[in-house]
Amino acid sequence: MNAQSVTAVTGATGFLGSRIARALAEAGRPQALIVRDASRAPRLSGASVRQAEYGDSLAARAALEGVGTLFMVSGGEDPRRQQNQLAFIRAAARAGVEHVVYLSFLTTTPDSRFTYARVHHATEAAIVDSGMAHTFLRPNIYMDIVPYWINSAGVLAAPAGNGRVSLISRRDICEVASHIMLDPGPWRGRSVHLTGPQSLSFHDIVVTVSEATGRPARYVPQTEEEAYEARRAFAMDELELEASVSTFTAIAAGEFGQVYPDVEEITGHRATSLREFLTR
């Protein structure tokens, strides 16, 4: 890598990107924060702020000039998400970015039940085809959202059947990503699978929530049709609706139940369990 190149972090106004940017700043690493709204960017030592959106190719290319390693979060839930991400990847390649560390997803197949897994598959393929070096971080579903799955009556209603999921803490993802961004060379061409230490059924999840919080919770399996009908009450658009339901139908299909040791191997400590997350 060119000694004059800088590291760039996208999503620096969000939970993951901001923590990774802070870790780089604390390590004294010069970096560029690529954000949509410069006024919201964190003020960090050694960091410049560059404004660009994924779908704006000209702004993205200008923002990425001089960047050696790029941390790329996936775009927001938008009908143009895949199109915008592919435009950003083309801009990165044209700007001379050497290595993309992309925050992908555990399963990235073109026929996944989960809507966004298919988007991640297309994005990974575009990065590989671009000729830039790559590292794919593939986390499972964030355990941070589990409390939001349970309604005020203590019911987790979902079309997950008897499927299992190895939920991952966002803090563990941040720690792994920061480690890799500080020394990306050994991770070129590799995919890192990030899961929690357990593969949990939804019955396991509600029992853990009940025991950890003292608030009773129970799992009510839904059919796919029931799930769509229930979620329409939240005025979701069709893309959000499909993504929400397909999260659980993919779990039911066995796509998210794998457990990998990568978090512990990279950080030196065991991945956070759901119980630990809920009680810390």
Short mmCIF file of C-alpha atoms in Angstrom, two decimals:
data_model
loop_
_atom_site.label_atom_id
_atom_site.label_comp_id
_atom_site.label_asym_id
_atom_site.label_seq_id
_atom_site.Cartn_x
_atom_site.Cartn_y
_atom_site.Cartn_z
CA MET A 1 0.00 0.00 0.00
CA ASN A 2 1.18 3.51 -0.81
CA ALA A 3 2.64 5.11 2.31
CA GLN A 4 0.80 8.35 1.47
CA SER A 5 -2.64 6.75 1.29
CA VAL A 6 -5.21 7.14 4.02
CA THR A 7 -7.82 4.88 5.50
CA ALA A 8 -11.46 5.80 4.85
CA VAL A 9 -14.53 4.90 6.89
CA THR A 10 -18.08 5.15 5.63
CA GLY A 11 -21.05 5.28 7.99
CA ALA A 12 -19.05 7.29 10.52
CA THR A 13 -22.23 8.88 11.88
CA GLY A 14 -23.71 5.45 12.72
CA PHE A 15 -23.10 2.99 15.55
CA LEU A 16 -20.57 0.77 13.78
CA GLY A 17 -18.72 3.29 11.64
CA SER A 18 -18.32 5.81 14.46
CA ARG A 19 -16.76 3.25 16.78
CA ILE A 20 -14.39 1.99 14.12
CA ALA A 21 -13.38 5.57 13.27
CA ARG A 22 -12.77 6.27 16.96
CA ALA A 23 -10.57 3.16 17.27
CA LEU A 24 -8.50 4.30 14.29
CA ALA A 25 -8.15 7.80 15.75
CA GLU A 26 -7.05 6.42 19.11
CA ALA A 27 -4.39 4.39 17.31
CA GLY A 28 -3.13 7.52 15.53
CA ARG A 29 -4.23 6.38 12.09
CA PRO A 30 -4.95 9.18 9.56
CA GLN A 31 -8.39 8.69 8.09
CA ALA A 32 -11.12 10.19 5.97
CA LEU A 33 -14.71 9.99 7.15
CA ILE A 34 -17.05 9.56 4.17
CA VAL A 35 -20.47 10.84 5.24
CA ARG A 36 -23.68 12.10 3.68
CA ASP A 37 -24.00 14.99 6.13
CA ALA A 38 -20.71 16.59 7.12
CA SER A 39 -22.31 18.45 10.03
CA ARG A 40 -23.02 15.14 11.78
CA ALA A 41 -19.52 13.67 11.40
CA PRO A 42 -17.58 13.03 14.63
CA ARG A 43 -14.63 15.31 15.28
CA LEU A 44 -11.64 13.02 15.66
CA SER A 45 -7.90 13.61 15.77
CA GLY A 46 -6.28 12.92 12.40
CA ALA A 47 -9.60 12.63 10.58
CA SER A 48 -10.78 14.69 7.63
CA VAL A 49 -14.44 14.78 6.62
CA ARG A 50 -15.48 14.18 3.02
CA GLN A 51 -19.09 14.38 1.92
CA ALA A 52 -20.55 11.93 -0.59
CA GLU A 53 -23.49 9.60 -1.07
CA TYR A 54 -23.16 6.11 -2.50
CA GLY A 55 -25.32 6.92 -5.52
CA ASP A 56 -23.40 10.09 -6.42
CA SER A 57 -20.51 8.72 -8.47
CA LEU A 58 -18.71 12.01 -9.02
CA ALA A 59 -18.80 13.02 -5.37
CA ALA A 60 -17.83 9.52 -4.28
CA ARG A 61 -14.83 9.40 -6.60
CA ALA A 62 -13.61 12.79 -5.38
CA ALA A 63 -14.08 11.76 -1.74
CA LEU A 64 -12.12 8.55 -2.26
CA GLU A 65 -9.05 10.06 -3.92
CA GLY A 66 -5.91 9.07 -2.02
CA VAL A 67 -7.66 6.30 -0.08
CA GLY A 68 -5.81 3.02 0.32
CA THR A 69 -8.12 0.98 2.54
CA LEU A 70 -11.86 1.59 2.66
CA PHE A 71 -14.30 0.37 5.29
CA MET A 72 -17.68 0.18 3.57
CA VAL A 73 -20.91 -0.30 5.46
CA SER A 74 -23.97 -1.36 3.49
CA GLY A 75 -26.36 1.38 2.46
CA GLY A 76 -29.67 2.21 4.08
CA GLU A 77 -32.91 0.37 3.40
CA ASP A 78 -33.77 1.94 0.07
CA PRO A 79 -35.16 0.54 -3.21
CA ARG A 80 -31.96 1.80 -4.90
CA ARG A 81 -29.67 0.27 -2.28
CA GLN A 82 -28.02 -2.24 -4.58
CA GLN A 83 -27.72 0.21 -7.47
CA ASN A 84 -26.18 2.86 -5.21
CA GLN A 85 -23.69 0.44 -3.67
CA LEU A 86 -22.54 -0.76 -7.09
CA ALA A 87 -22.05 2.87 -8.19
CA PHE A 88 -19.93 3.52 -5.09
CA ILE A 89 -17.78 0.46 -5.77
CA ARG A 90 -17.13 1.62 -9.34
CA ALA A 91 -16.20 5.06 -7.99
CA ALA A 92 -13.81 3.49 -5.47
CA ALA A 93 -12.06 1.46 -8.17
CA ARG A 94 -11.69 4.52 -10.40
CA ALA A 95 -10.31 6.56 -7.49
CA GLY A 96 -7.58 3.97 -6.97
CA VAL A 97 -8.76 2.41 -3.70
CA GLU A 98 -6.65 -0.67 -3.11
CA HIS A 99 -8.53 -2.66 -0.47
CA VAL A 100 -12.23 -2.70 0.47
CA VAL A 101 -13.34 -4.08 3.84
CA TYR A 102 -17.06 -4.57 3.29
CA LEU A 103 -19.61 -5.15 6.04
CA SER A 104 -21.66 -7.88 4.41
CA PHE A 105 -23.87 -10.59 5.91
CA LEU A 106 -23.45 -14.16 7.14
CA THR A 107 -25.16 -15.78 4.17
CA THR A 108 -24.61 -14.15 0.79
CA THR A 109 -26.25 -16.27 -1.87
CA PRO A 110 -28.34 -15.19 -4.86
CA ASP A 111 -31.20 -17.42 -3.72
CA SER A 112 -31.29 -16.64 0.02
CA ARG A 113 -34.72 -16.24 1.55
CA PHE A 114 -33.48 -13.03 3.19
CA THR A 115 -33.93 -10.03 0.90
CA TYR A 116 -30.77 -8.18 1.88
CA ALA A 117 -28.56 -11.27 1.73
CA ARG A 118 -29.15 -11.21 -2.01
CA VAL A 119 -28.10 -7.55 -2.13
CA HIS A 120 -24.91 -8.38 -0.21
CA HIS A 121 -24.18 -11.19 -2.67
CA ALA A 122 -24.36 -8.78 -5.59
CA THR A 123 -22.20 -6.22 -3.77
CA GLU A 124 -19.52 -8.76 -2.89
CA ALA A 125 -19.45 -9.96 -6.51
CA ALA A 126 -19.01 -6.39 -7.74
CA ILE A 127 -16.10 -5.80 -5.37
CA VAL A 128 -14.37 -8.98 -6.54
CA ASP A 129 -14.97 -8.08 -10.19
CA SER A 130 -13.57 -4.57 -9.63
CA GLY A 131 -10.08 -5.94 -9.09
CA MET A 132 -9.69 -4.23 -5.71
CA ALA A 133 -8.46 -6.39 -2.86
CA HIS A 134 -11.24 -7.26 -0.47
CA THR A 135 -12.13 -8.51 2.98
CA PHE A 136 -15.73 -9.45 3.67
CA LEU A 137 -17.02 -9.18 7.22
CA ARG A 138 -20.06 -11.44 7.43
CA PRO A 139 -22.01 -10.92 10.67
CA ASN A 140 -25.25 -12.63 11.57
CA ILE A 141 -28.35 -10.75 12.78
CA TYR A 142 -27.56 -8.22 15.52
CA MET A 143 -28.68 -9.33 18.97
CA ASP A 144 -29.17 -5.64 19.72
CA ILE A 145 -32.54 -5.75 17.94
CA VAL A 146 -33.97 -8.66 19.96
CA PRO A 147 -35.72 -6.39 22.50
CA TYR A 148 -37.54 -4.72 19.59
CA TRP A 149 -38.88 -8.07 18.41
CA ILE A 150 -40.93 -8.40 21.61
CA ASN A 151 -44.09 -6.35 21.92
CA SER A 152 -45.47 -4.66 25.03
CA ALA A 153 -47.41 -7.81 25.91
CA GLY A 154 -44.18 -9.84 25.98
CA VAL A 155 -44.92 -11.66 22.73
CA LEU A 156 -42.35 -12.43 20.06
CA ALA A 157 -44.51 -13.29 17.05
CA ALA A 158 -42.59 -14.35 13.96
CA PRO A 159 -42.59 -16.90 11.12
CA ALA A 160 -39.30 -18.45 12.32
CA GLY A 161 -40.67 -21.94 12.93
CA ASN A 162 -38.13 -24.05 14.78
CA GLY A 163 -35.19 -22.32 13.14
CA ARG A 164 -32.10 -21.22 15.02
CA VAL A 165 -29.93 -18.12 14.86
CA SER A 166 -26.44 -17.30 16.18
CA LEU A 167 -27.05 -13.65 17.10
CA ILE A 168 -24.03 -11.33 17.24
CA SER A 169 -23.39 -8.20 19.33
CA ARG A 170 -22.66 -5.02 17.37
CA ARG A 171 -19.84 -4.25 19.82
CA ASP A 172 -18.14 -7.52 18.89
CA ILE A 173 -18.46 -6.60 15.21
CA CYS A 174 -16.88 -3.21 15.90
CA GLU A 175 -13.98 -4.79 17.76
CA VAL A 176 -13.27 -7.26 14.95
CA ALA A 177 -13.60 -4.61 12.25
CA SER A 178 -11.29 -2.20 14.10
CA HIS A 179 -8.67 -4.92 14.49
CA ILE A 180 -8.76 -5.66 10.77
CA MET A 181 -8.76 -2.01 9.70
CA LEU A 182 -5.63 -1.35 11.77
CA ASP A 183 -3.78 -4.15 9.98
CA PRO A 184 -5.73 -5.11 6.84
CA GLY A 185 -2.93 -6.86 4.96
CA PRO A 186 -3.33 -10.35 6.47
CA TRP A 187 -7.06 -10.26 5.70
CA ARG A 188 -6.84 -9.63 1.96
CA GLY A 189 -9.06 -12.03 0.05
CA ARG A 190 -10.67 -13.44 3.17
CA SER A 191 -14.21 -13.68 4.50
CA VAL A 192 -14.69 -13.39 8.26
CA HIS A 193 -17.83 -14.97 9.72
CA LEU A 194 -19.10 -13.22 12.83
CA THR A 195 -21.59 -15.01 15.07
CA GLY A 196 -22.42 -15.28 18.71
CA PRO A 197 -21.32 -18.33 20.72
CA GLN A 198 -24.69 -20.09 20.57
CA SER A 199 -27.26 -21.14 18.01
CA LEU A 200 -30.58 -20.23 19.61
CA SER A 201 -34.14 -21.23 18.83
CA PHE A 202 -36.83 -18.61 19.37
CA HIS A 203 -37.96 -20.53 22.42
CA ASP A 204 -34.38 -20.19 23.72
CA ILE A 205 -34.46 -16.47 22.98
CA VAL A 206 -37.65 -15.72 24.93
CA VAL A 207 -36.50 -17.84 27.88
CA THR A 208 -33.20 -15.94 27.96
CA VAL A 209 -34.97 -12.58 27.72
CA SER A 210 -37.38 -13.55 30.53
CA GLU A 211 -34.60 -14.74 32.84
CA ALA A 212 -32.24 -11.85 32.10
CA THR A 213 -34.76 -9.03 32.37
CA GLY A 214 -37.37 -10.43 34.75
CA ARG A 215 -40.07 -9.61 32.18
CA PRO A 216 -42.04 -12.63 30.93
CA ALA A 217 -41.80 -13.28 27.20
CA ARG A 218 -43.14 -15.98 24.95
CA TYR A 219 -42.72 -17.01 21.33
CA VAL A 220 -45.77 -17.27 19.07
CA PRO A 221 -44.96 -18.85 15.69
CA GLN A 222 -46.68 -17.21 12.73
CA THR A 223 -47.28 -18.32 9.19
CA GLU A 224 -45.68 -16.19 6.51
CA GLU A 225 -49.10 -14.83 5.59
CA GLU A 226 -49.85 -13.90 9.21
CA ALA A 227 -46.50 -12.14 9.48
CA TYR A 228 -47.15 -10.00 6.42
CA GLU A 229 -50.62 -9.07 7.65
CA ALA A 230 -49.41 -8.15 11.15
CA ARG A 231 -46.55 -6.00 9.88
CA ARG A 232 -48.71 -4.07 7.42
CA ALA A 233 -50.18 -2.34 10.46
CA PHE A 234 -46.80 -0.59 10.92
CA ALA A 235 -47.14 1.16 7.55
CA MET A 236 -43.94 -0.35 6.17
CA ASP A 237 -43.25 0.05 2.46
CA GLU A 238 -43.10 -3.16 0.46
CA LEU A 239 -39.30 -3.45 0.59
CA GLU A 240 -39.21 -3.06 4.37
CA LEU A 241 -42.08 -5.48 4.71
CA GLU A 242 -40.38 -8.14 2.62
CA ALA A 243 -37.07 -7.64 4.43
CA SER A 244 -38.72 -7.90 7.85
CA VAL A 245 -40.63 -11.09 7.09
CA SER A 246 -37.80 -12.70 5.14
CA THR A 247 -35.46 -12.29 8.11
CA PHE A 248 -37.55 -14.84 9.98
CA THR A 249 -38.41 -17.14 7.07
CA ALA A 250 -34.69 -17.42 6.34
CA ILE A 251 -34.12 -18.41 9.97
CA ALA A 252 -36.87 -21.00 9.63
CA ALA A 253 -35.12 -22.32 6.53
CA GLY A 254 -31.89 -22.87 8.50
CA GLU A 255 -29.82 -20.11 6.88
CA PHE A 256 -28.63 -18.33 10.05
CA GLY A 257 -27.94 -21.09 12.56
CA GLN A 258 -24.21 -21.60 12.03
CA VAL A 259 -21.71 -20.79 14.78
CA TYR A 260 -18.17 -19.70 13.86
CA PRO A 261 -15.10 -19.12 16.08
CA ASP A 262 -13.84 -16.03 14.22
CA VAL A 263 -14.72 -13.45 16.91
CA GLU A 264 -12.70 -15.27 19.57
CA GLU A 265 -9.82 -16.05 17.21
CA ILE A 266 -9.47 -12.38 16.22
CA THR A 267 -10.22 -10.58 19.49
CA GLY A 268 -8.90 -13.15 21.96
CA HIS A 269 -12.18 -13.36 23.85
CA ARG A 270 -15.38 -15.32 23.44
CA ALA A 271 -18.20 -13.66 21.52
CA THR A 272 -20.88 -12.05 23.70
CA SER A 273 -23.85 -14.27 24.48
CA LEU A 274 -27.42 -12.98 24.41
CA ARG A 275 -27.67 -13.33 28.20
CA GLU A 276 -24.47 -11.33 28.68
CA PHE A 277 -25.72 -8.64 26.31
CA LEU A 278 -29.03 -8.30 28.14
CA THR A 279 -27.53 -8.13 31.61
CA ARG A 280 -24.48 -5.92 31.13
#
